[in-house]
């Protein structure tokens, strides 16, 4: 069984890519909505919480864990790899390809504050983006809008425009999305950027990495998909799930301390 977790529902953008690449595999998705958003928490709190999520999923029978959250990856992947006995696949902003393909020498990275300030992102910038100027921006309120299922509301449009519109005056030609919630707002971003700015969502790259780590034959002919929230009330995730993945599935509530 493949397991994945995120602070909330953003990791479903990765879930869709993994399911498409591995249609025969069981997948359990855990949304830590009781602690969402992670981006406003301390590094140590995020690391401890990530280990807690990973341990639970390993106990549930996971053979591979996908950390479908940039913030949890930056803060907790080292601890998870120490504490867990299964492979752990993290996610990070696609800074490398964005920098490599830039023609203007200016790119943007959109992510949470915790991700942008992390050592992991600093190393990515030093290693792969030393030859370009990188504008780092927080998608203020974006996570909350996706969690609420407001993908196209006036408030969401306002919040997306407040971040993206100023970038249009900065001569950037690539944007790396550094939060798994943000791809769900790509249609609104595209309305502002048009086709002149490339957007990088690392979900498909993560799916390819998962494929490389698993045997070629799925364990069951009919895959089972399980969705769990740490919120005491599962109705919110149950309502929004079809909006994000196009299919309605049962959702379990499992508060985890």
GROMACS .gro file of C-alpha atoms in nm:
model
  257
    1UNK     CA    1   0.000   0.000   0.000
    2UNK     CA    2   0.119   0.349  -0.090
    3UNK     CA    3   0.054   0.605   0.183
    4UNK     CA    4   0.072   0.981   0.163
    5UNK     CA    5  -0.004   1.271   0.390
    6UNK     CA    6  -0.030   1.647   0.380
    7UNK     CA    7  -0.130   1.915   0.627
    8UNK     CA    8  -0.463   1.915   0.448
    9UNK     CA    9  -0.607   1.859   0.102
   10UNK     CA   10  -0.332   2.006  -0.115
   11UNK     CA   11  -0.153   1.673  -0.140
   12UNK     CA   12  -0.445   1.546  -0.345
   13UNK     CA   13  -0.270   1.710  -0.641
   14UNK     CA   14   0.005   1.453  -0.583
   15UNK     CA   15  -0.249   1.178  -0.516
   16UNK     CA   16  -0.395   1.229  -0.862
   17UNK     CA   17  -0.054   1.200  -1.027
   18UNK     CA   18   0.040   0.888  -0.829
   19UNK     CA   19  -0.293   0.720  -0.900
   20UNK     CA   20  -0.255   0.793  -1.272
   21UNK     CA   21   0.096   0.647  -1.276
   22UNK     CA   22   0.009   0.345  -1.058
   23UNK     CA   23  -0.358   0.268  -1.121
   24UNK     CA   24  -0.347  -0.079  -0.961
   25UNK     CA   25  -0.204   0.018  -0.623
   26UNK     CA   26  -0.389   0.075  -0.297
   27UNK     CA   27  -0.342   0.433  -0.173
   28UNK     CA   28  -0.418   0.573   0.171
   29UNK     CA   29  -0.432   0.951   0.199
   30UNK     CA   30  -0.412   1.123   0.537
   31UNK     CA   31  -0.506   1.492   0.570
   32UNK     CA   32  -0.381   1.643   0.895
   33UNK     CA   33  -0.653   1.907   0.891
   34UNK     CA   34  -0.659   1.941   1.268
   35UNK     CA   35  -0.310   2.099   1.242
   36UNK     CA   36  -0.350   2.276   0.905
   37UNK     CA   37  -0.181   2.493   0.788
   38UNK     CA   38   0.168   2.368   0.869
   39UNK     CA   39   0.329   2.678   0.717
   40UNK     CA   40   0.254   2.885   1.026
   41UNK     CA   41   0.407   2.637   1.273
   42UNK     CA   42   0.763   2.600   1.399
   43UNK     CA   43   1.017   2.375   1.230
   44UNK     CA   44   1.033   2.143   1.533
   45UNK     CA   45   0.654   2.115   1.561
   46UNK     CA   46   0.622   2.028   1.192
   47UNK     CA   47   0.898   1.765   1.218
   48UNK     CA   48   0.738   1.600   1.522
   49UNK     CA   49   0.395   1.602   1.363
   50UNK     CA   50   0.530   1.458   1.038
   51UNK     CA   51   0.691   1.168   1.223
   52UNK     CA   52   0.359   1.106   1.400
   53UNK     CA   53   0.176   1.090   1.067
   54UNK     CA   54   0.442   0.865   0.916
   55UNK     CA   55   0.437   0.621   1.207
   56UNK     CA   56   0.061   0.588   1.192
   57UNK     CA   57   0.065   0.515   0.819
   58UNK     CA   58   0.347   0.264   0.856
   59UNK     CA   59   0.144   0.088   1.126
   60UNK     CA   60  -0.146   0.075   0.881
   61UNK     CA   61   0.066  -0.132   0.643
   62UNK     CA   62   0.224   0.127   0.416
   63UNK     CA   63   0.517  -0.003   0.213
   64UNK     CA   64   0.610   0.346   0.089
   65UNK     CA   65   0.533   0.694   0.222
   66UNK     CA   66   0.489   1.003   0.009
   67UNK     CA   67   0.520   1.330   0.198
   68UNK     CA   68   0.279   1.526  -0.021
   69UNK     CA   69   0.360   1.854   0.152
   70UNK     CA   70   0.652   2.085   0.082
   71UNK     CA   71   0.654   2.226   0.435
   72UNK     CA   72   0.656   1.881   0.597
   73UNK     CA   73   0.930   1.771   0.359
   74UNK     CA   74   1.155   2.065   0.438
   75UNK     CA   75   1.106   2.035   0.814
   76UNK     CA   76   1.056   1.665   0.874
   77UNK     CA   77   1.184   1.435   0.603
   78UNK     CA   78   1.520   1.372   0.772
   79UNK     CA   79   1.346   1.274   1.095
   80UNK     CA   80   1.097   1.054   0.910
   81UNK     CA   81   1.372   0.870   0.728
   82UNK     CA   82   1.547   0.807   1.061
   83UNK     CA   83   1.235   0.691   1.242
   84UNK     CA   84   1.055   0.487   0.976
   85UNK     CA   85   1.157   0.159   0.817
   86UNK     CA   86   0.990   0.221   0.479
   87UNK     CA   87   1.102   0.440   0.186
   88UNK     CA   88   1.001   0.804   0.227
   89UNK     CA   89   0.956   1.023  -0.084
   90UNK     CA   90   0.946   1.399  -0.030
   91UNK     CA   91   0.850   1.690  -0.250
   92UNK     CA   92   1.021   2.019  -0.317
   93UNK     CA   93   0.969   2.322  -0.541
   94UNK     CA   94   1.080   2.263  -0.900
   95UNK     CA   95   1.349   2.529  -0.877
   96UNK     CA   96   1.604   2.332  -1.078
   97UNK     CA   97   1.406   2.302  -1.405
   98UNK     CA   98   1.262   2.652  -1.371
   99UNK     CA   99   1.609   2.803  -1.335
  100UNK     CA  100   1.757   2.587  -1.610
  101UNK     CA  101   1.489   2.682  -1.862
  102UNK     CA  102   1.469   3.053  -1.782
  103UNK     CA  103   1.545   3.288  -2.069
  104UNK     CA  104   1.499   3.614  -1.881
  105UNK     CA  105   1.714   3.511  -1.586
  106UNK     CA  106   1.428   3.581  -1.344
  107UNK     CA  107   1.197   3.320  -1.193
  108UNK     CA  108   0.952   3.307  -0.902
  109UNK     CA  109   0.891   3.048  -0.632
  110UNK     CA  110   0.551   3.047  -0.464
  111UNK     CA  111   0.530   2.859  -0.134
  112UNK     CA  112   0.448   2.888   0.235
  113UNK     CA  113   0.666   3.102   0.459
  114UNK     CA  114   0.808   2.793   0.633
  115UNK     CA  115   0.911   2.638   0.302
  116UNK     CA  116   1.068   2.955   0.165
  117UNK     CA  117   1.271   3.008   0.480
  118UNK     CA  118   1.388   2.646   0.502
  119UNK     CA  119   1.744   2.521   0.469
  120UNK     CA  120   1.629   2.278   0.200
  121UNK     CA  121   1.511   2.558  -0.028
  122UNK     CA  122   1.826   2.760   0.043
  123UNK     CA  123   2.036   2.465  -0.076
  124UNK     CA  124   1.821   2.426  -0.388
  125UNK     CA  125   1.873   2.792  -0.469
  126UNK     CA  126   2.247   2.776  -0.406
  127UNK     CA  127   2.290   2.458  -0.610
  128UNK     CA  128   2.061   2.519  -0.906
  129UNK     CA  129   1.967   2.886  -0.922
  130UNK     CA  130   2.286   3.079  -0.868
  131UNK     CA  131   2.275   3.213  -1.224
  132UNK     CA  132   1.920   3.355  -1.202
  133UNK     CA  133   1.730   3.597  -0.980
  134UNK     CA  134   1.464   3.420  -0.775
  135UNK     CA  135   1.162   3.607  -0.641
  136UNK     CA  136   1.018   3.426  -0.339
  137UNK     CA  137   0.652   3.489  -0.263
  138UNK     CA  138   0.400   3.346  -0.016
  139UNK     CA  139   0.056   3.263  -0.150
  140UNK     CA  140  -0.117   3.443   0.135
  141UNK     CA  141  -0.447   3.272   0.211
  142UNK     CA  142  -0.419   3.027  -0.077
  143UNK     CA  143  -0.403   2.716   0.141
  144UNK     CA  144  -0.708   2.827   0.336
  145UNK     CA  145  -0.908   2.891   0.018
  146UNK     CA  146  -0.833   2.544  -0.120
  147UNK     CA  147  -0.915   2.386   0.216
  148UNK     CA  148  -1.251   2.563   0.204
  149UNK     CA  149  -1.316   2.437  -0.149
  150UNK     CA  150  -1.323   2.793  -0.283
  151UNK     CA  151  -1.131   2.742  -0.604
  152UNK     CA  152  -1.298   3.019  -0.803
  153UNK     CA  153  -1.464   3.254  -0.556
  154UNK     CA  154  -1.417   3.634  -0.568
  155UNK     CA  155  -1.209   3.616  -0.249
  156UNK     CA  156  -0.984   3.348  -0.399
  157UNK     CA  157  -0.942   3.546  -0.720
  158UNK     CA  158  -0.848   3.851  -0.515
  159UNK     CA  159  -0.588   3.661  -0.316
  160UNK     CA  160  -0.433   3.500  -0.622
  161UNK     CA  161  -0.420   3.830  -0.808
  162UNK     CA  162  -0.257   4.005  -0.512
  163UNK     CA  163   0.042   3.771  -0.541
  164UNK     CA  164   0.062   3.703  -0.915
  165UNK     CA  165  -0.021   4.038  -1.070
  166UNK     CA  166   0.288   4.217  -0.928
  167UNK     CA  167   0.507   3.938  -1.066
  168UNK     CA  168   0.392   4.020  -1.419
  169UNK     CA  169   0.590   4.343  -1.395
  170UNK     CA  170   0.910   4.162  -1.288
  171UNK     CA  171   1.007   4.004  -1.623
  172UNK     CA  172   0.986   3.648  -1.487
  173UNK     CA  173   0.930   3.363  -1.728
  174UNK     CA  174   0.890   3.064  -1.494
  175UNK     CA  175   0.700   3.002  -1.170
  176UNK     CA  176   0.777   2.704  -0.946
  177UNK     CA  177   0.482   2.604  -0.731
  178UNK     CA  178   0.618   2.511  -0.389
  179UNK     CA  179   0.299   2.410  -0.211
  180UNK     CA  180   0.078   2.118  -0.313
  181UNK     CA  181  -0.234   2.327  -0.257
  182UNK     CA  182  -0.132   2.579  -0.523
  183UNK     CA  183  -0.185   2.362  -0.836
  184UNK     CA  184  -0.558   2.365  -0.761
  185UNK     CA  185  -0.544   2.739  -0.825
  186UNK     CA  186  -0.353   2.703  -1.152
  187UNK     CA  187  -0.654   2.804  -1.367
  188UNK     CA  188  -0.669   3.138  -1.183
  189UNK     CA  189  -0.294   3.183  -1.211
  190UNK     CA  190  -0.311   3.107  -1.583
  191UNK     CA  191  -0.581   3.369  -1.636
  192UNK     CA  192  -0.332   3.628  -1.513
  193UNK     CA  193  -0.008   3.497  -1.668
  194UNK     CA  194  -0.137   3.365  -1.998
  195UNK     CA  195   0.095   3.124  -2.178
  196UNK     CA  196   0.401   3.346  -2.154
  197UNK     CA  197   0.503   3.219  -1.811
  198UNK     CA  198   0.566   2.849  -1.750
  199UNK     CA  199   0.430   2.689  -1.433
  200UNK     CA  200   0.609   2.397  -1.267
  201UNK     CA  201   0.413   2.151  -1.053
  202UNK     CA  202   0.640   1.869  -0.924
  203UNK     CA  203   0.356   1.616  -0.877
  204UNK     CA  204   0.435   1.414  -1.190
  205UNK     CA  205   0.803   1.397  -1.098
  206UNK     CA  206   0.706   1.260  -0.758
  207UNK     CA  207   0.484   1.000  -0.924
  208UNK     CA  208   0.775   0.889  -1.143
  209UNK     CA  209   0.992   0.855  -0.834
  210UNK     CA  210   0.729   0.639  -0.665
  211UNK     CA  211   0.706   0.419  -0.975
  212UNK     CA  212   1.083   0.367  -0.965
  213UNK     CA  213   1.071   0.246  -0.604
  214UNK     CA  214   0.787  -0.005  -0.639
  215UNK     CA  215   0.777  -0.345  -0.810
  216UNK     CA  216   0.613  -0.352  -1.149
  217UNK     CA  217   0.308  -0.557  -1.051
  218UNK     CA  218   0.046  -0.414  -0.813
  219UNK     CA  219  -0.056  -0.643  -0.524
  220UNK     CA  220  -0.428  -0.640  -0.610
  221UNK     CA  221  -0.635  -0.627  -0.926
  222UNK     CA  222  -0.882  -0.380  -0.776
  223UNK     CA  223  -0.716  -0.095  -0.585
  224UNK     CA  224  -0.857   0.038  -0.257
  225UNK     CA  225  -0.847   0.410  -0.189
  226UNK     CA  226  -0.875   0.526   0.171
  227UNK     CA  227  -0.913   0.886   0.285
  228UNK     CA  228  -0.860   0.997   0.644
  229UNK     CA  229  -0.876   1.334   0.817
  230UNK     CA  230  -0.751   1.420   1.164
  231UNK     CA  231  -1.035   1.670   1.192
  232UNK     CA  232  -1.302   1.553   1.436
  233UNK     CA  233  -1.561   1.633   1.169
  234UNK     CA  234  -1.504   1.458   0.835
  235UNK     CA  235  -1.789   1.637   0.659
  236UNK     CA  236  -1.568   1.918   0.530
  237UNK     CA  237  -1.322   1.687   0.357
  238UNK     CA  238  -1.607   1.469   0.234
  239UNK     CA  239  -1.771   1.772   0.071
  240UNK     CA  240  -1.456   1.909  -0.091
  241UNK     CA  241  -1.299   1.583  -0.209
  242UNK     CA  242  -1.506   1.562  -0.532
  243UNK     CA  243  -1.415   1.923  -0.615
  244UNK     CA  244  -1.044   1.841  -0.604
  245UNK     CA  245  -1.022   1.490  -0.752
  246UNK     CA  246  -1.353   1.459  -0.936
  247UNK     CA  247  -1.470   1.151  -0.746
  248UNK     CA  248  -1.664   1.104  -0.423
  249UNK     CA  249  -1.511   0.866  -0.166
  250UNK     CA  250  -1.593   0.792   0.199
  251UNK     CA  251  -1.381   0.987   0.448
  252UNK     CA  252  -1.282   0.864   0.794
  253UNK     CA  253  -1.226   1.093   1.092
  254UNK     CA  254  -0.934   0.982   1.305
  255UNK     CA  255  -0.807   1.242   1.553
  256UNK     CA  256  -0.436   1.178   1.612
  257UNK     CA  257  -0.258   1.346   1.903
   0.00000   0.00000   0.00000
